[in-house]
Coordinates of C-alpha atoms and ligand atoms in Angstrom, one line a residue:
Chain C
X1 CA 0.0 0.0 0.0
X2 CA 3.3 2.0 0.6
X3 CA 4.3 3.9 -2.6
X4 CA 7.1 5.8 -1.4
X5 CA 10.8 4.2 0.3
X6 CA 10.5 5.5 3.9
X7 CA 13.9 6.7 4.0
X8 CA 14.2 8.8 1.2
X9 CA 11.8 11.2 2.6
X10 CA 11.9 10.4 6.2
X11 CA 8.9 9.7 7.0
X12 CA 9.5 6.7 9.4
X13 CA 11.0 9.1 11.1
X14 CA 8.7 11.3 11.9
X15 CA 6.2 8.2 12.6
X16 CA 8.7 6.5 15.0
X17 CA 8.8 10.2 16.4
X18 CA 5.2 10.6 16.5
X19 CA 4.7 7.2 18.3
X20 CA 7.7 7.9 20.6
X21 CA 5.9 12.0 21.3
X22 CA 2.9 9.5 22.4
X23 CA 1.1 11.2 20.2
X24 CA -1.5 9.6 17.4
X25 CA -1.0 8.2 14.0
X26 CA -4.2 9.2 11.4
X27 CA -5.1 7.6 8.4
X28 CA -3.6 9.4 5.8
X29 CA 0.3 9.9 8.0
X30 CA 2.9 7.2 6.3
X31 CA 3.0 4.5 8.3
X32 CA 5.0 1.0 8.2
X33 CA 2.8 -1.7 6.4
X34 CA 2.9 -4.1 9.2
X35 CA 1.9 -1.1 11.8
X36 CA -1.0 -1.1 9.5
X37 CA -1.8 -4.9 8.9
X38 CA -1.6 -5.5 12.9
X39 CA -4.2 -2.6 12.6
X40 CA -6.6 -4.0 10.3
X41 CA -6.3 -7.8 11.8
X42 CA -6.9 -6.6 15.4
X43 CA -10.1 -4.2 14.9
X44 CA -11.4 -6.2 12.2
X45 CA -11.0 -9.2 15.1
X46 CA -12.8 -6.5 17.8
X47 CA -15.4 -5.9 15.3
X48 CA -16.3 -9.0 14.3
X49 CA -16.7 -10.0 18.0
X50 CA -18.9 -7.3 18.4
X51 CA -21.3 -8.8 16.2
X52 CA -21.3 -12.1 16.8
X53 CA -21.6 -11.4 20.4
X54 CA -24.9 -10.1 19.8
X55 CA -26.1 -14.0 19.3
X56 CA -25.7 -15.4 22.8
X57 CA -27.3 -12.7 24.2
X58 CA -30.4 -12.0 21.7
X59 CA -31.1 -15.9 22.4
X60 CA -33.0 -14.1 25.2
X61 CA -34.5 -11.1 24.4
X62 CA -37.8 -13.0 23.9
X63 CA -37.3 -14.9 27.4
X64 CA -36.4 -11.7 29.3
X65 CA -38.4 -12.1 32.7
X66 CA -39.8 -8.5 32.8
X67 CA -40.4 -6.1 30.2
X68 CA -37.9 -3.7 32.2
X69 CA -34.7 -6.5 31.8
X70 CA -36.4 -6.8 28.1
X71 CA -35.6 -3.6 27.4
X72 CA -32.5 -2.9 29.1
X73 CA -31.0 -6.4 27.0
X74 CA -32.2 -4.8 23.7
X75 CA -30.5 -1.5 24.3
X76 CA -27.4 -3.7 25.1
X77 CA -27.5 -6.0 22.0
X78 CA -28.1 -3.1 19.9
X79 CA -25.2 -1.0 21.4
X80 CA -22.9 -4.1 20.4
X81 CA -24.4 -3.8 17.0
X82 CA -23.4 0.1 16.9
X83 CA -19.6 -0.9 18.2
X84 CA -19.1 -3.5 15.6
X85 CA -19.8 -0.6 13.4
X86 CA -17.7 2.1 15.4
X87 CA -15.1 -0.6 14.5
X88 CA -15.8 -1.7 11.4
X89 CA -15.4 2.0 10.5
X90 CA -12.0 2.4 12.4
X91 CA -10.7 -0.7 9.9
X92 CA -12.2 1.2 7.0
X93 CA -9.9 4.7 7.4
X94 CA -6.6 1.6 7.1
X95 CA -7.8 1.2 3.8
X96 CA -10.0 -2.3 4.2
X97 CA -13.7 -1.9 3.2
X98 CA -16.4 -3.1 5.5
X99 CA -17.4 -5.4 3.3
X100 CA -14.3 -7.3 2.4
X101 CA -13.9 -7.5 6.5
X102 CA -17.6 -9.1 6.9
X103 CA -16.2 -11.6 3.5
X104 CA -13.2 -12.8 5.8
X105 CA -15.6 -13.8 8.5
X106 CA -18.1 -15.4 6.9
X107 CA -15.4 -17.3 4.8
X108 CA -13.7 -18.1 8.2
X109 CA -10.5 -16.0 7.7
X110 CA -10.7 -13.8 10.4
X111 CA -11.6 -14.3 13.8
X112 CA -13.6 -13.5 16.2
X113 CA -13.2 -13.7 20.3
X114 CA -13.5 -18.0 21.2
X115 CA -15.6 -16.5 24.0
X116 CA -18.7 -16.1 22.1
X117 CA -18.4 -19.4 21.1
X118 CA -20.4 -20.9 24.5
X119 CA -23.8 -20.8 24.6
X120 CA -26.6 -18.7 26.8
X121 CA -28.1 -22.0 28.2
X122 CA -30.2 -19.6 31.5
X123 CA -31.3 -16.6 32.0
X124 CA -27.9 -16.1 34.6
X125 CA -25.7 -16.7 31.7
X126 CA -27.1 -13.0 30.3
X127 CA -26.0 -11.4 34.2
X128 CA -22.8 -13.4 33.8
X129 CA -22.4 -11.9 30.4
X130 CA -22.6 -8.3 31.0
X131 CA -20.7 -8.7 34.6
X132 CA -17.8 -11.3 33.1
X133 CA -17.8 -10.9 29.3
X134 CA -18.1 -7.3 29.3
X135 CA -16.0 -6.8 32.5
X136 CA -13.2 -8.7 30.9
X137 CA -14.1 -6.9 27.1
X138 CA -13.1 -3.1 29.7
X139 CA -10.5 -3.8 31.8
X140 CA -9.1 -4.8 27.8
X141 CA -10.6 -1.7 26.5
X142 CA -9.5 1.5 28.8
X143 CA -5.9 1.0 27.9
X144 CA -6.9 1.1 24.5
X145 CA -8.7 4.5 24.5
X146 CA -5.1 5.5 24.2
X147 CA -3.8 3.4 21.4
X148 CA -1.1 5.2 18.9
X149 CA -4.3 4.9 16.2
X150 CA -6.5 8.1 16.4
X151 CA -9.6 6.5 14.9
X152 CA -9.1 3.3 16.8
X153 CA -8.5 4.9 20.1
X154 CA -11.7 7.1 19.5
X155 CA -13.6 4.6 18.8
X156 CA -12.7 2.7 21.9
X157 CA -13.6 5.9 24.0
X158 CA -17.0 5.9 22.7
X159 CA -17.4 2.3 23.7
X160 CA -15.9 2.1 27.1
X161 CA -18.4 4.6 28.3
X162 CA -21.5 2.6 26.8
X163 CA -19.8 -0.7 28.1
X164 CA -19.8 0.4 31.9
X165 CA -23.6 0.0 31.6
X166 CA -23.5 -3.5 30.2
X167 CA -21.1 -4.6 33.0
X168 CA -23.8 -3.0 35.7
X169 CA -26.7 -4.4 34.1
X170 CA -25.3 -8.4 34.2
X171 CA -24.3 -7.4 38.1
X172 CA -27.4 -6.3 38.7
X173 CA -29.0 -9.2 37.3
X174 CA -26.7 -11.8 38.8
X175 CA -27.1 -9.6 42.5
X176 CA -31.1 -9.9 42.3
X177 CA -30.9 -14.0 41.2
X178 CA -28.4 -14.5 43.7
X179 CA -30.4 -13.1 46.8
X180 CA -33.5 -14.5 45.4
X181 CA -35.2 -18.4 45.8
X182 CA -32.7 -21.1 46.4
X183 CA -33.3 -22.1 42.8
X184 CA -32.1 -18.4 41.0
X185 CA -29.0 -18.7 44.0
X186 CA -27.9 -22.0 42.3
X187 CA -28.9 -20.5 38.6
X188 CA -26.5 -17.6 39.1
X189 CA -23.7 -19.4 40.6
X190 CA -24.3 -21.9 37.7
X191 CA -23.9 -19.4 35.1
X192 CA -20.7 -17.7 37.2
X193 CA -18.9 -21.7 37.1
X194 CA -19.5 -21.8 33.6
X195 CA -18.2 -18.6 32.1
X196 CA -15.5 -17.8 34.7
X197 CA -12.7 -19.6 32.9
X198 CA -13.5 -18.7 29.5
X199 CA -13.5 -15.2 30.6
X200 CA -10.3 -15.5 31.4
X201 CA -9.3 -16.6 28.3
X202 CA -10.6 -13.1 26.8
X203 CA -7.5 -12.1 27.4
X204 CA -5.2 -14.2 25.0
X205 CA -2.9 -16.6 25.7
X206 CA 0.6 -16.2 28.0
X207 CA 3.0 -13.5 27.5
X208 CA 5.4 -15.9 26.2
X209 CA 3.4 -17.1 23.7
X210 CA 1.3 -14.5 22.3
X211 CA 2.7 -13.9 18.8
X212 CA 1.9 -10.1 18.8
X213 CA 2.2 -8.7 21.6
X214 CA 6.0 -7.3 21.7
X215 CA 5.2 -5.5 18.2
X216 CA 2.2 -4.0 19.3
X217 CA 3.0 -2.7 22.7
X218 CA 6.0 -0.9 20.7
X219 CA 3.8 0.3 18.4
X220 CA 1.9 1.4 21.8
X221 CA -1.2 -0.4 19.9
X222 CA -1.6 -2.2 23.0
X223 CA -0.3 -0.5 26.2
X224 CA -0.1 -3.8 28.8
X225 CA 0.3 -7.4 28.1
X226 CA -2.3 -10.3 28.4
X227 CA -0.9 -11.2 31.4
X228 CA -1.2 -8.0 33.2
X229 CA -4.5 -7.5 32.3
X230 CA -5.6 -10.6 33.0
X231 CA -4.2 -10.4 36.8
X232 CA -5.8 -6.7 37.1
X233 CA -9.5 -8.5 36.0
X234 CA -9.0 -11.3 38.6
X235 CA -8.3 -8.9 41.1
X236 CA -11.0 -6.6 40.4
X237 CA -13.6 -9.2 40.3
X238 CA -12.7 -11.2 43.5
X239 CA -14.5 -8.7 45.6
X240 CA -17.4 -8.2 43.2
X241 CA -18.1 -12.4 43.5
X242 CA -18.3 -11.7 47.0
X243 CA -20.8 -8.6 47.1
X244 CA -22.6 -10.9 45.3
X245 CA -22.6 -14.0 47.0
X246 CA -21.2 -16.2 44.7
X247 CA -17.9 -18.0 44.5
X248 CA -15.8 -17.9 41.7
X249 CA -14.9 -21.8 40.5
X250 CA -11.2 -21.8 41.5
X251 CA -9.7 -23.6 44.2
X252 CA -6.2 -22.2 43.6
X253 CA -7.6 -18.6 44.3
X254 CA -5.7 -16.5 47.3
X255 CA -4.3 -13.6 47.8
X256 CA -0.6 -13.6 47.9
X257 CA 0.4 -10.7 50.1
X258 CA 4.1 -10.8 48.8
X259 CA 2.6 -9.9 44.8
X260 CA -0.2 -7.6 46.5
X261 CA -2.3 -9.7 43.5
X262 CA -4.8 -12.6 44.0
X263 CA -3.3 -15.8 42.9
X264 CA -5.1 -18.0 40.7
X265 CA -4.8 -21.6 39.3
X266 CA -4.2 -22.7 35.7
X267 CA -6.1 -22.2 32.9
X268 CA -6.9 -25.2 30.4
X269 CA -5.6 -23.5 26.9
X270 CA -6.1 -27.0 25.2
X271 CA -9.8 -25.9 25.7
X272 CA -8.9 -22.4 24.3
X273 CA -7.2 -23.6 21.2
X274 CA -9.8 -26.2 20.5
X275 CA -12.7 -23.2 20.5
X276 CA -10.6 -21.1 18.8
X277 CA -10.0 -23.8 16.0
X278 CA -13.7 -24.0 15.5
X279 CA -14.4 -26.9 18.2
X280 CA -16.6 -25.2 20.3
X281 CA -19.7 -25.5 21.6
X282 CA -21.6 -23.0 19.2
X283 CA -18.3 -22.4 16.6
X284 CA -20.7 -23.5 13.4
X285 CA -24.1 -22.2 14.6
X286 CA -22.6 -18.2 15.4
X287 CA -20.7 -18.4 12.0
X288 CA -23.9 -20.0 10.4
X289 CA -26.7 -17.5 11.8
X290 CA -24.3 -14.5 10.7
X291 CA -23.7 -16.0 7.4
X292 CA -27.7 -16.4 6.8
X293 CA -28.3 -13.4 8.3
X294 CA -26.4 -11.5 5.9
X295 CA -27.8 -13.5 2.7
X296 CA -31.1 -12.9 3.9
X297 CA -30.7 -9.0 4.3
X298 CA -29.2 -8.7 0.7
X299 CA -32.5 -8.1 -0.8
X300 CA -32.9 -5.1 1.8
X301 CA -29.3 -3.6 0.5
X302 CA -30.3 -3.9 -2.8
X303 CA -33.8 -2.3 -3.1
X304 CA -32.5 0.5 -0.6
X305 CA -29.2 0.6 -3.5
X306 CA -32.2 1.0 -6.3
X307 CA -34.4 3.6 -4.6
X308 CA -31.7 5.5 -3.7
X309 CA -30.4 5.3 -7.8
X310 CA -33.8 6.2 -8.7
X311 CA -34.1 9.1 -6.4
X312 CA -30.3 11.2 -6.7
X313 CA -29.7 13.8 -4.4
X314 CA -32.9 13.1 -2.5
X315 CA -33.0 16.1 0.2
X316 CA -33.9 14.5 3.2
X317 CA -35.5 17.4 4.0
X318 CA -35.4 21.3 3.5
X319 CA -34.0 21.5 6.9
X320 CA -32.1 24.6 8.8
X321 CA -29.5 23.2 9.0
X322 CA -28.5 22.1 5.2
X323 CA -29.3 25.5 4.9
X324 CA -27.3 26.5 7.4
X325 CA -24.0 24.9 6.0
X326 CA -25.1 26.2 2.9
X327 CA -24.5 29.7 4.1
Chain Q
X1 CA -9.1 22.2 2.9
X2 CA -12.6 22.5 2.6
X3 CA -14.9 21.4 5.5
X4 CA -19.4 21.0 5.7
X5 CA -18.7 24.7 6.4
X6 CA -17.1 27.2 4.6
X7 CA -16.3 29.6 7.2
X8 CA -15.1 27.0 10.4
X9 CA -13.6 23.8 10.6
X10 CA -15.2 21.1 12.4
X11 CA -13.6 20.4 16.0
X12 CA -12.5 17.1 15.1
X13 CA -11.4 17.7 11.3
X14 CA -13.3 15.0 9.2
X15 CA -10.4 12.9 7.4
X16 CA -11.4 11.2 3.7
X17 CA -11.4 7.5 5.1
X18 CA -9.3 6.0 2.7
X19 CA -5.7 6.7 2.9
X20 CA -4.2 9.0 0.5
X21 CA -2.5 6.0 -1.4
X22 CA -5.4 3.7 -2.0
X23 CA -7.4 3.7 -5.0
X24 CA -10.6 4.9 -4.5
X25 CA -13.3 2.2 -3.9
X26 CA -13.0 -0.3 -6.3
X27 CA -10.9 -2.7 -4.5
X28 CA -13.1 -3.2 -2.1
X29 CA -16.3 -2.4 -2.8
X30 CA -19.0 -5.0 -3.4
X31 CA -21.7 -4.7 -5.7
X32 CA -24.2 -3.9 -2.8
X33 CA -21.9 -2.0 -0.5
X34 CA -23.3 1.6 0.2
X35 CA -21.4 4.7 -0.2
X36 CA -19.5 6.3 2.9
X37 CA -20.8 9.3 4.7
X38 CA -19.4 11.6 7.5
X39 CA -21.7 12.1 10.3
X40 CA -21.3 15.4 12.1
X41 CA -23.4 15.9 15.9
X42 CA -23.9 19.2 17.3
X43 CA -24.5 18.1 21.2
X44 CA -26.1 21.0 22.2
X45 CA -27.5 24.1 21.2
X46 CA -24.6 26.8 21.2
X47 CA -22.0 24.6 19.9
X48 CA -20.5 23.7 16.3
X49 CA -21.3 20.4 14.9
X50 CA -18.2 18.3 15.7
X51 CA -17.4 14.7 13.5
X52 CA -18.4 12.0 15.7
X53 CA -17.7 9.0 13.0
X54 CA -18.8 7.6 9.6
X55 CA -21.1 5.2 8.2
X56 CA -22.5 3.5 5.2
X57 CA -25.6 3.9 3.9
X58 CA -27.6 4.4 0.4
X59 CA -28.6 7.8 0.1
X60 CA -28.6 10.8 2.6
X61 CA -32.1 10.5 4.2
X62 CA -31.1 6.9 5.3
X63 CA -27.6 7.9 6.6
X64 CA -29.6 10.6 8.6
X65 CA -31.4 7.6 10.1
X66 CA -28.2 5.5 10.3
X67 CA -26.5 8.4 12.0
X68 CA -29.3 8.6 14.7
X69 CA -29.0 5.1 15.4
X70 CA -25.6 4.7 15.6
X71 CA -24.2 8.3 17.3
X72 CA -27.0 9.3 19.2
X73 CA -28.6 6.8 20.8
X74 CA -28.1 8.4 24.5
X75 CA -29.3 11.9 23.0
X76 CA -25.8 12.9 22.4
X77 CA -27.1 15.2 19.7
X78 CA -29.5 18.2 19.0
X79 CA -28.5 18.4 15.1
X80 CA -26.9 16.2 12.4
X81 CA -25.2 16.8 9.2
X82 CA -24.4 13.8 6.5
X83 CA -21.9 14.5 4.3
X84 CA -20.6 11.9 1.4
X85 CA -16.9 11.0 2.4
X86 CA -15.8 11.7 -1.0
X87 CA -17.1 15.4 -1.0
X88 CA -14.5 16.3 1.7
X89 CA -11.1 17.6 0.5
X90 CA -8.7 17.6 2.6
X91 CA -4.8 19.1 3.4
X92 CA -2.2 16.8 2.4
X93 CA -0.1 15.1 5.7
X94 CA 2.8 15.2 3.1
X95 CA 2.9 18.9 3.5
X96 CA 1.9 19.4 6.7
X97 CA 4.8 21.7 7.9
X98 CA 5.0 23.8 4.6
X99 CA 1.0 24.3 4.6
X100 CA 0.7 25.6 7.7
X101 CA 4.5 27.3 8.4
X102 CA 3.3 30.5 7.2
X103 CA 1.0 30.8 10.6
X104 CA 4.4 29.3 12.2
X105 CA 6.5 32.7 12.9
X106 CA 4.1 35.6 13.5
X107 CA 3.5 35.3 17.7
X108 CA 2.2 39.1 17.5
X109 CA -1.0 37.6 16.4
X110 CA -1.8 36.7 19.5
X111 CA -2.6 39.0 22.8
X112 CA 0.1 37.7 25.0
X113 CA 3.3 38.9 22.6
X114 CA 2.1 42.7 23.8
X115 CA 4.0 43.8 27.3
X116 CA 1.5 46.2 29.0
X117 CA 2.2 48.0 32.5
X118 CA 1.1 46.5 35.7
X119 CA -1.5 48.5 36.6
X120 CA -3.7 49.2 33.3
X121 CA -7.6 47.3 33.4
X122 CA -9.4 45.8 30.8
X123 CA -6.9 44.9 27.9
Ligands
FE2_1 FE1 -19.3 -4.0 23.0
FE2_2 FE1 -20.8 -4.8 25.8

């Protein structure tokens, strides 16, 4: 996509300096074609998830057990929809259409996070969800609100501050099941056993075998390694489980006073390579639903493509304000 | 470096969302795939329309729409403007420093090059 030899005009200069001033890349500044690729492969893998994720979730829209949780798991799912596009958007100013993104995912050449490859099989699993899923998806998230990337970093500002209430709403949820019968007690702690350890997993394997992570923190793409973040979710969520009155499913867990960090027991990666290789539980089914999803809507994005050929330049309406930029 | 409005830019300066050195939609556009617009928000009355984002969508009545979905679903705006991507022309990054030097060496435009006595109100 580069045209022009960095060093005969300096400009990797003035990116390394630019990066080094902590200070943002935008689309059109030179920039090195792998600082770029790393780009594209790690929104396009954010927005993807953001999508997909809308699956386990909308499973129970129609089940919600008040019209008040109804609601509040619609604005959710829909505010996932609008950050796969926030996203989606972000990869587009690199150069890589929408489209052509949505074509590697459907065609299995991109991925998306293995954790939305488990299914929603109660009511808790939506609380555990929004407390776990999007708890982990955050404490990801701030740092990145600060990635060298303008467009990528703005777009993760505008989503950590919808996420907060996704996180609140699952912790509600689980909080109100867990002091209610004995039944929703067992229901919540069920859901909590089943999607602590792939939460975990959110954050990408070891330090010392994730194949991207050096690069990118240099590139300050990512600002703390999966390690790190991983301890600071642990550590945040120990006292939360106990607010609520749930344990979290890990004998190993205790707080070593010597790291000032809870330690926690090993997680089965086997498991997260197998998901991630398309062995989970619901692997076929997401990639299926989005597939059919997306055939089925082409007759939408066609006959909006012909009306809108058929009417160019269609005001929307005589409004003040066109008039105003008119002036 | 034109902008939606002639006389101000934008807070956030709207960028054309393909880099300089791609060739313009072809690659990647699909047969179906709508054109690109930049979505502006004014979040309150009193203050400029700033560039919250873009989006795709058929024609400009349905990017309106879009635009209300996706930016300001928590009544972050009062106003919207639409503008096709490819209507916005922009400065060059590759002559950044010579496009904007001639602002570079004149201080006196600004109030705080003047020395005025202790002592003397309102200036
Ligand atoms: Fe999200
Ligand atoms: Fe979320």
């Amino acid at each position: 996509m580069t045209t022009i030899a960095p060093e005969d005009t300096g400009q990797e200069a003035l990116f390394d300096a630019t990066i080094a001033a902590d200070e943002r890349i935008e689309p059109r500044d030179w920039m090195p074609d792998d600082y770029r690729a790393s780009l594209v492969r790690q929104i396009a893998q954010h927005a993807h998830s953001e999508i997909i994720g809308m699956q386990p979730e909308a499973n129970w829209i129609t089940r919600a057990p008040s019209l008040r949780r109804k609601a509040i798991l619609m604005a959710k799912v829909q505010d996932e929809a609008g950050h796969g596009l926030y996203l989606y958007s972000a990869a587009e100013t690199l150069g890589t259409g929408r489209d052509e993104l949505l074509d590697k995912l459907h065609t299995g050449r991109q991925k998306y996070s293995s954790i939305f490859n488990y299914p929603t099989l109660t009511w808790a699993d939506v609380g555990a969800i929004g407390w776990l899923v999007d708890g982990a998806a955050i404490t990801n998230q701030v740092p990145l609100c600060r990635c060298s990337y303008g467009p990528y970093a703005r777009a993760m500002v505008r989503i950590c501050k919808e996420e907060s209430f996704h996180q609140r709403q699952g912790y509600e949820l689980l909080l109100t099941l867990s002091r209610g019968t004995e039944t929703q007690h067992a229901m919540a702690q069920d859901a909590i056993d089943r999607w602590w350890w792939p939460s975990l997993m959110m954050f990408g394997p070891p330090d010392d075998e994730s194949a991207h992570s050096a690069q990118s923190m240099a590139w300050k793409i990512k600002r703390h390694s999966n390690d790190e973040l991983r301890q600071r979710f642990v550590d945040i969520c120990v006292p939360q489980a106990e607010t609520l009155g749930l344990t979290l499913p890990d004998p190993d867990l205790r707080w070593n006073e010597e790291r000032g960090h809870w330690d926690f027991g090993p997680i089965d990666w086997t498991e997260f390579r197998e998901v991630l290789k398309g062995n989970g539980p619901c692997n076929d089914e997401r990639i299926g639903r989005r597939r059919r999803a997306h055939q089925e809507g082409a007759w939408v994005r066609e006959a909006a493509a012909a009306h809108a050929a058929k009417h160019p330049a269609h005001p929307p309406h005589a409004g003040t304000d066109q008039e105003e930029a008119a002036r | 470096m034109t902008t939606p409005r002639p006389t101000h830019a934008p807070a956030a300066p709207a960028e054309p969302t393909r880099p300089h050195t791609t060739t313009e939609p072809t690659a990647t556009t699909g047969p179906t795939d709508w054109p690109l617009w930049e979505v502006f928000v004014r979040s309150r009355r009193g203050l400029s329309h700033t560039h919250a984002g873009s989006l795709h969508a058929p024609d400009a009545q349905m990017a309106l729409r879009n635009a209300r979905d996706l930016y300001t679903r928590r009544s972050e705006g009062v106003s919207l403007w639409v503008v096709p991507s490819t209507q916005i022309t922009a400065s060059s990054p590759d002559e950044k420093d010579t496009f904007f030097e001639p602002a570079g060496d004149k201080p006196y435009r600004h109030p705080t090059f003047y020395e005025i006595p202790e002592g003397v109100h309102h200036l």
